[in-house]
XYZ file of C-alpha atoms in Angstrom:
365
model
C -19.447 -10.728 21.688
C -21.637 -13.665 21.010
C -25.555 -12.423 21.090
C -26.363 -12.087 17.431
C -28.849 -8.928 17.996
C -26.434 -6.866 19.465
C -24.011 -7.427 16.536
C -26.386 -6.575 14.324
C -27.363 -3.511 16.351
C -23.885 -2.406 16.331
C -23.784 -2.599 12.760
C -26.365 -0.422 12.456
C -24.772 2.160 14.986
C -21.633 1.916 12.910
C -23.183 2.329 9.724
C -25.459 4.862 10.622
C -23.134 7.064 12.372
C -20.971 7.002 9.586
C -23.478 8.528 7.125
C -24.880 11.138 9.557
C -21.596 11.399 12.047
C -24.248 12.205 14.319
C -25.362 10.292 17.964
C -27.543 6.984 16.777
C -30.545 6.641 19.424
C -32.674 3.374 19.687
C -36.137 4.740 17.787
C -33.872 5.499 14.939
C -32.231 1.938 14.658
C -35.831 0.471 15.625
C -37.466 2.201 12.285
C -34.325 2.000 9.573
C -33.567 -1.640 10.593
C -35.386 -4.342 9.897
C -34.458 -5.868 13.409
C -38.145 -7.849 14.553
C -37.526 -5.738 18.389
C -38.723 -3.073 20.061
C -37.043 0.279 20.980
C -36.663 -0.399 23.970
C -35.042 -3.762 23.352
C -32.509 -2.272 21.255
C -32.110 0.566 23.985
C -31.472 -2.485 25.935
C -28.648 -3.587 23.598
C -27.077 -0.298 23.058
C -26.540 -0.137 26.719
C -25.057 -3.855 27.063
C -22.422 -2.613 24.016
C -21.377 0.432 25.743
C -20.873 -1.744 28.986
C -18.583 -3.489 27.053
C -16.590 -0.794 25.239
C -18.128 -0.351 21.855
C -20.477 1.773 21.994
C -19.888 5.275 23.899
C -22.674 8.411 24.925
C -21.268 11.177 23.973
C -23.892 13.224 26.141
C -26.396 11.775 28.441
C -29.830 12.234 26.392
C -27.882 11.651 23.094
C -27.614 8.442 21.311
C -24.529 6.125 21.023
C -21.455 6.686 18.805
C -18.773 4.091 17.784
C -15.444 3.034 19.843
C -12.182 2.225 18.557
C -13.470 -1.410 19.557
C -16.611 -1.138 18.006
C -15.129 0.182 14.488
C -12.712 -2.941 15.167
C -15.239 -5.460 15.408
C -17.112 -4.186 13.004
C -14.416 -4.059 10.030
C -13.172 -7.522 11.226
C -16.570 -9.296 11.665
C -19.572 -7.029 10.294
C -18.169 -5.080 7.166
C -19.146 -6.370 3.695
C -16.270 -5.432 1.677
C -18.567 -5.615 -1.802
C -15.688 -5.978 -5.091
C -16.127 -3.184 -7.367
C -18.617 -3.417 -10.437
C -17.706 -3.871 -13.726
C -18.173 0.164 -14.695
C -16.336 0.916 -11.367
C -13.394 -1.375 -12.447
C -13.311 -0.547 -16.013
C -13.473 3.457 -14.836
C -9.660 2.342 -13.127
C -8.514 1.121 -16.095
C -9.447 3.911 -18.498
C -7.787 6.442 -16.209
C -4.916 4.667 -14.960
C -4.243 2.587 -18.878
C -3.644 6.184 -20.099
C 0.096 6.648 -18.497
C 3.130 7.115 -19.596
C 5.505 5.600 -16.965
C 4.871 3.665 -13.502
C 5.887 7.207 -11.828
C 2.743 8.486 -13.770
C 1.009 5.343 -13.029
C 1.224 5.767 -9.140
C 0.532 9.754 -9.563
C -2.522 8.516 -11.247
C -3.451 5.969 -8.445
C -3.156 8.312 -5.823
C -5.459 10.608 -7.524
C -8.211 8.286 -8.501
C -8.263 6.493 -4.822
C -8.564 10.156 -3.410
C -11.434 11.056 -5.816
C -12.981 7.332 -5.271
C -12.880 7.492 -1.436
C -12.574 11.732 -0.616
C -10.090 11.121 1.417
C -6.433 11.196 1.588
C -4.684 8.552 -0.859
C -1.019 7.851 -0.757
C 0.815 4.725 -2.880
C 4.413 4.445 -2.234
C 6.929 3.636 -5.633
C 8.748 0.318 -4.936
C 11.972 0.837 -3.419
C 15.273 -0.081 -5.461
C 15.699 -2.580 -2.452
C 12.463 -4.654 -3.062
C 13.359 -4.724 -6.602
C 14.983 -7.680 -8.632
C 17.223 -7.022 -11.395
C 15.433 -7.818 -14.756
C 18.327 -6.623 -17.302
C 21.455 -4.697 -17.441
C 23.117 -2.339 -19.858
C 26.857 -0.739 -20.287
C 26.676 1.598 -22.779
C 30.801 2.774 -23.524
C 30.553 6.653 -23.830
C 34.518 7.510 -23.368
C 37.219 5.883 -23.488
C 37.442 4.710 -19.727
C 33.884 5.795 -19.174
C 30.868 3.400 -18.448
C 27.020 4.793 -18.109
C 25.615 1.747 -16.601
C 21.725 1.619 -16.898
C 20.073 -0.722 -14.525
C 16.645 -1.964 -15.078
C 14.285 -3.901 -12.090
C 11.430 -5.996 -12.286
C 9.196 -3.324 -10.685
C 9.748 -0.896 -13.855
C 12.350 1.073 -12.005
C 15.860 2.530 -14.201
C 18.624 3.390 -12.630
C 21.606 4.925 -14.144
C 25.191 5.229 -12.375
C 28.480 6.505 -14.612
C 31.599 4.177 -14.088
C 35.103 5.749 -14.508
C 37.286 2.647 -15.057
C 41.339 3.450 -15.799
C 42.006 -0.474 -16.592
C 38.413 -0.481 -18.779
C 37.860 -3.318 -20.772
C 37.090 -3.428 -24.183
C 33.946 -3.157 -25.676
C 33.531 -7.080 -26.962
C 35.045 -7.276 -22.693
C 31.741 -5.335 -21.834
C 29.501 -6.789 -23.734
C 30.723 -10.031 -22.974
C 30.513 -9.183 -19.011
C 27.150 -7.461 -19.180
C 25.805 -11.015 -21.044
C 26.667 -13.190 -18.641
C 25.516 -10.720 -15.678
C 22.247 -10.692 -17.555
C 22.228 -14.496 -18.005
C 23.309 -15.337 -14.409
C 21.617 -12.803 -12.506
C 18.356 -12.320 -13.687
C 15.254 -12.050 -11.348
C 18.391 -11.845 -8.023
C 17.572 -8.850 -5.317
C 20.307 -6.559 -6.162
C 22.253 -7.306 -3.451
C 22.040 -10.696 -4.465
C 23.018 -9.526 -8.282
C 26.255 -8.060 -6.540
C 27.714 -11.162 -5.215
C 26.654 -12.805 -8.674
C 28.754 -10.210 -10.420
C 31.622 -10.533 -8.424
C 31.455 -14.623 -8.808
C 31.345 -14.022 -12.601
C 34.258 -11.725 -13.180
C 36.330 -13.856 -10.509
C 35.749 -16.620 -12.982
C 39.049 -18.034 -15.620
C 36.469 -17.110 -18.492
C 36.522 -13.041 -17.446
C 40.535 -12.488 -16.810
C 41.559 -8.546 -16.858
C 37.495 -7.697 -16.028
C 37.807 -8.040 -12.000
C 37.741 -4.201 -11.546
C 34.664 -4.122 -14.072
C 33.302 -6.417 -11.992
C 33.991 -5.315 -8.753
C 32.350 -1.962 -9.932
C 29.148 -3.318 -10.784
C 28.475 -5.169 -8.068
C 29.548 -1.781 -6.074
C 26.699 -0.190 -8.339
C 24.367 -2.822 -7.140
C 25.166 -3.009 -3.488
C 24.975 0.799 -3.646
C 21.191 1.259 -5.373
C 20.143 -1.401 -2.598
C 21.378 -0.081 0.287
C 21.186 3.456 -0.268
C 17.567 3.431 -1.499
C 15.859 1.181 1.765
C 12.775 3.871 1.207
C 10.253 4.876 -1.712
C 8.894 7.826 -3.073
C 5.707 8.563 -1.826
C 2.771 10.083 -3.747
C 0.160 11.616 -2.254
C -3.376 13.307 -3.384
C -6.633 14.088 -1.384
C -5.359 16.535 1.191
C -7.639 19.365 -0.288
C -10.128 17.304 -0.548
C -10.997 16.021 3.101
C -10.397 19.435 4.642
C -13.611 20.610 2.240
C -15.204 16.929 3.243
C -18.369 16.762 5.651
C -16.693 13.291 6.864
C -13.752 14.950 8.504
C -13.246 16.687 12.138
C -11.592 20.476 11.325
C -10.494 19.840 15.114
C -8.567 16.355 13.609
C -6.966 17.497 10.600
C -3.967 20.182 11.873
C -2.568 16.665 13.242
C -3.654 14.299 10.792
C -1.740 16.633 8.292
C 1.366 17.208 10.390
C 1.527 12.893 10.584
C 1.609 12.853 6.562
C 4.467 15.479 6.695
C 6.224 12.618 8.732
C 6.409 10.746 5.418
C 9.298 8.305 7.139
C 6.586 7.392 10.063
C 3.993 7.311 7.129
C 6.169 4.671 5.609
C 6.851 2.421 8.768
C 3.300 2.334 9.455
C 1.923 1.575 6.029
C 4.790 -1.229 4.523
C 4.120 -2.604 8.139
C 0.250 -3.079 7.545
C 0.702 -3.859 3.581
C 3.138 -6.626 4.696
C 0.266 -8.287 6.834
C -2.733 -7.102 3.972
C -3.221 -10.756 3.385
C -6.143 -10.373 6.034
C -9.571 -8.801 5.318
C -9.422 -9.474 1.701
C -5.799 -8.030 1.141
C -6.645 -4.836 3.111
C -5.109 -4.244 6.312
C -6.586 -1.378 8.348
C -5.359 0.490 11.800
C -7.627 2.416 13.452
C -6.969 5.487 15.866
C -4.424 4.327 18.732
C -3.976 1.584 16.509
C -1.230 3.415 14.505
C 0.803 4.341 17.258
C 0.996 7.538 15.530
C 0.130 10.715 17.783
C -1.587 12.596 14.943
C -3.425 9.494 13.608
C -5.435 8.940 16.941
C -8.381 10.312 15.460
C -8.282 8.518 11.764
C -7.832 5.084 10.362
C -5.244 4.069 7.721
C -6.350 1.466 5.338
C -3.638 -0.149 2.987
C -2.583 -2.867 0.474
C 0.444 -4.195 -0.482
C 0.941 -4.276 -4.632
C 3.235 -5.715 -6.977
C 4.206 -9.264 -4.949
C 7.099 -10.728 -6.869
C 7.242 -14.675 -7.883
C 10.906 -14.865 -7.842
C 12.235 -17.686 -5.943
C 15.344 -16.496 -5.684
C 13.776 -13.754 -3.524
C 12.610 -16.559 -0.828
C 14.521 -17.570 2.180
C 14.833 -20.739 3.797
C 13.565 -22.155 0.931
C 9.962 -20.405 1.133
C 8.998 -19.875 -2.320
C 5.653 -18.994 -1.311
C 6.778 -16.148 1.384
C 8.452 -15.015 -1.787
C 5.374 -14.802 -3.856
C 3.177 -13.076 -1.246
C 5.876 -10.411 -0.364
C 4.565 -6.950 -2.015
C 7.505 -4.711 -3.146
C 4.868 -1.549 -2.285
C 1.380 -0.379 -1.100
C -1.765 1.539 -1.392
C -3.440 3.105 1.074
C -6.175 5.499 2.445
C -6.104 7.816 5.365
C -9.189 9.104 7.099
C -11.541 9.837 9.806
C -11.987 6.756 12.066
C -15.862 7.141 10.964
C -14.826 6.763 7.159
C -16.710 4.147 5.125
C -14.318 1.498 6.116
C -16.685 -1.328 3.416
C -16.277 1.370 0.574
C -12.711 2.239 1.367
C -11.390 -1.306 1.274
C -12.821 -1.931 -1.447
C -11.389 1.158 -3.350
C -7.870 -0.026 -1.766
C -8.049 -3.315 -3.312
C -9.297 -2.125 -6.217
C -6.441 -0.215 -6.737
C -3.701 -2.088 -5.440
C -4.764 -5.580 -8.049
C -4.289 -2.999 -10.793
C -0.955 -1.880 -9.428
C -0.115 -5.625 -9.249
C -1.172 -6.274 -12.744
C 0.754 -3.623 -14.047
C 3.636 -4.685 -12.396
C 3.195 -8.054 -13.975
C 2.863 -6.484 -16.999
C 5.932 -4.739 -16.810
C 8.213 -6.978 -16.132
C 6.799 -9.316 -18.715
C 7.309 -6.470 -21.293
C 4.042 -6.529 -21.932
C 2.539 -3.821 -23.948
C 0.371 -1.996 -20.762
């Protein structure tokens, strides 16, 4: 699209059919928009964008309504994602400062973004996989039994129990753990595991290979066995009562978040490429290649980026930094505010990030 009026025509379709969700007609556009044309010049227009697939009539003496291409021009070239104000932004910290652990943390976050944008939030924990190991414990509680207490640089603890018959010592332990926590610090876990078993294959740790080979079992296991996150959800309630949403829409836009492993795909997929728009990604209708999402758009974030190196391949220290170990997101109607929404998203997902920075600085959060 390259004549100027007609953009800004279809940004006043878009915008104005989101706050009615009712047919926009020419004389409407002509006296809310400060446009300089007649009616029937922006009649004119309207007609030009439907020939081209943005605009459709819904009935033949009604006005014009958004397509999935017009919503997608208009988020990537029209929408004005304004940052939040200083009250909205200090409103996120007050409610989210107030928890007690990141699990309450990303309860919280769901429930905010669903109360900031009345629609459906979800923000996914970060997976065990995504994590880097920031400390390890062995705490002896038997003889020959190990509780092993793993702690990651996204705030997560895991906790396996080792049952060892050729256990080492507790100096051995301690000794072992040191060096793991020395040597291995800020590693994936799978890398941690193959630093383990380098350490205990070493002169200095003779008699402590099966210790070893344990842990870095205990790693390898917490990796690969936890590939997904926990997903928290809030907002459901609310968009069925909304005026935004389609009753007709939401039996399979609510059957799609029951597919939480879909959900997942779809959302890490668009966090991963959120360094567009701001750091929002958005997917709109067809656009999710999700049968019950044809009629809503999902706008997410990715939160929580780690700056380990050691997390970078081919030497790509800065693919490391950008890579977010979770995301944010918002589901709704394709006719949500998608300026207000993004907005909210990023919002959310910087404080997510911060915390995470927090946390595995040991800051106080």
């Amino acid at each position: 699209m390259t004549n100027n009026r007609r953009m800004l025509v279809l940004r006043a379709v878009v915008e104005d059919y989101i706050r009615s969700q009712e047919p926009v007609g020419s004389s409407s556009i002509t006296r809310d928009h400060a446009l300089g044309v007649s009616s029937a010049t922006v009649r004119n227009d309207m007609a030009a964008l439907e020939d081209e697939g943005y605009l459709v009539q819904p009935h033949t003496s009604a006005g014009r309504i958004p397509t999935e291409k017009g919503y997608r021009y208009f988020v990537d070239k029209l929408a004005t994602v304004v940052p939040l104000s200083a009250a909205q932004r200090r409103g996120i910290d007050t409610f989210l400062s107030g928890s007690v652990s990141l699990e309450d943390t990303l309860q919280r976050a769901a429930r905010l973004l669903s109360r900031i944008t009345g629609q459906v939030a979800v923000v996914a924990s970060p997976s065990l996989a995504r994590s880097a190991l920031r400390r390890l414990e062995i705490v002896p509680l038997t003889p020959g039994v190990l509780l092993v207490v793993v702690i990651t640089d996204t705030g997560r603890v895991a906790q396996r129990t080792l049952n060892l018959a050729d256990c080492p010592d507790a100096d051995g332990v301690a000794k072992l753990s040191d060096a793991v926590n020395e040597q291995c610090q800020g590693m994936s876990l799978l890398q941690a595991a193959e630093c383990v078993g380098r350490i205990s294959a070493s002169p200095a740790f003779t008699g402590m290979q099966s210790l070893g080979a344990s842990l870095a079992e205990v790693f390898g296991d917490m990796a690969s066995q936890e590939q997904s996150s926990n997903l928290y959800m809030a907002g459901a309630s609310t968009l069925t009562r909304s005026s935004v949403a389609n009753v007709a829409d939401l039996a399979p836009l609510f059957d799609a978040l029951e597919e939480q492993v879909v959900l997942m795909k779809l959302m890490s997929s668009l966090s991963e490429v959120s360094s567009k728009a701001g750091g929002v990604s958005v997917a709109i209708g067809s656009e999710t290649h999700t049968p019950g999402l044809m009629h809503a758009s999902v706008v997410t974030s990715g939160y929580g980026r780690s700056s380990s190196p050691s997390k970078a391949t081919d030497g790509d220290e800065s693919a490391a930094a950008a890579e977010p170990v979770a995301f944010v997101g918002s589901i709704g109607p394709t006719h949500m505010d998608y300026a207000a929404t993004m907005a909210a998203v990023r919002a959310v997902a910087r404080y997510l990030t911060g915390f995470m920075s927090r946390e595995e600085s040991g800051e106080q959060v």
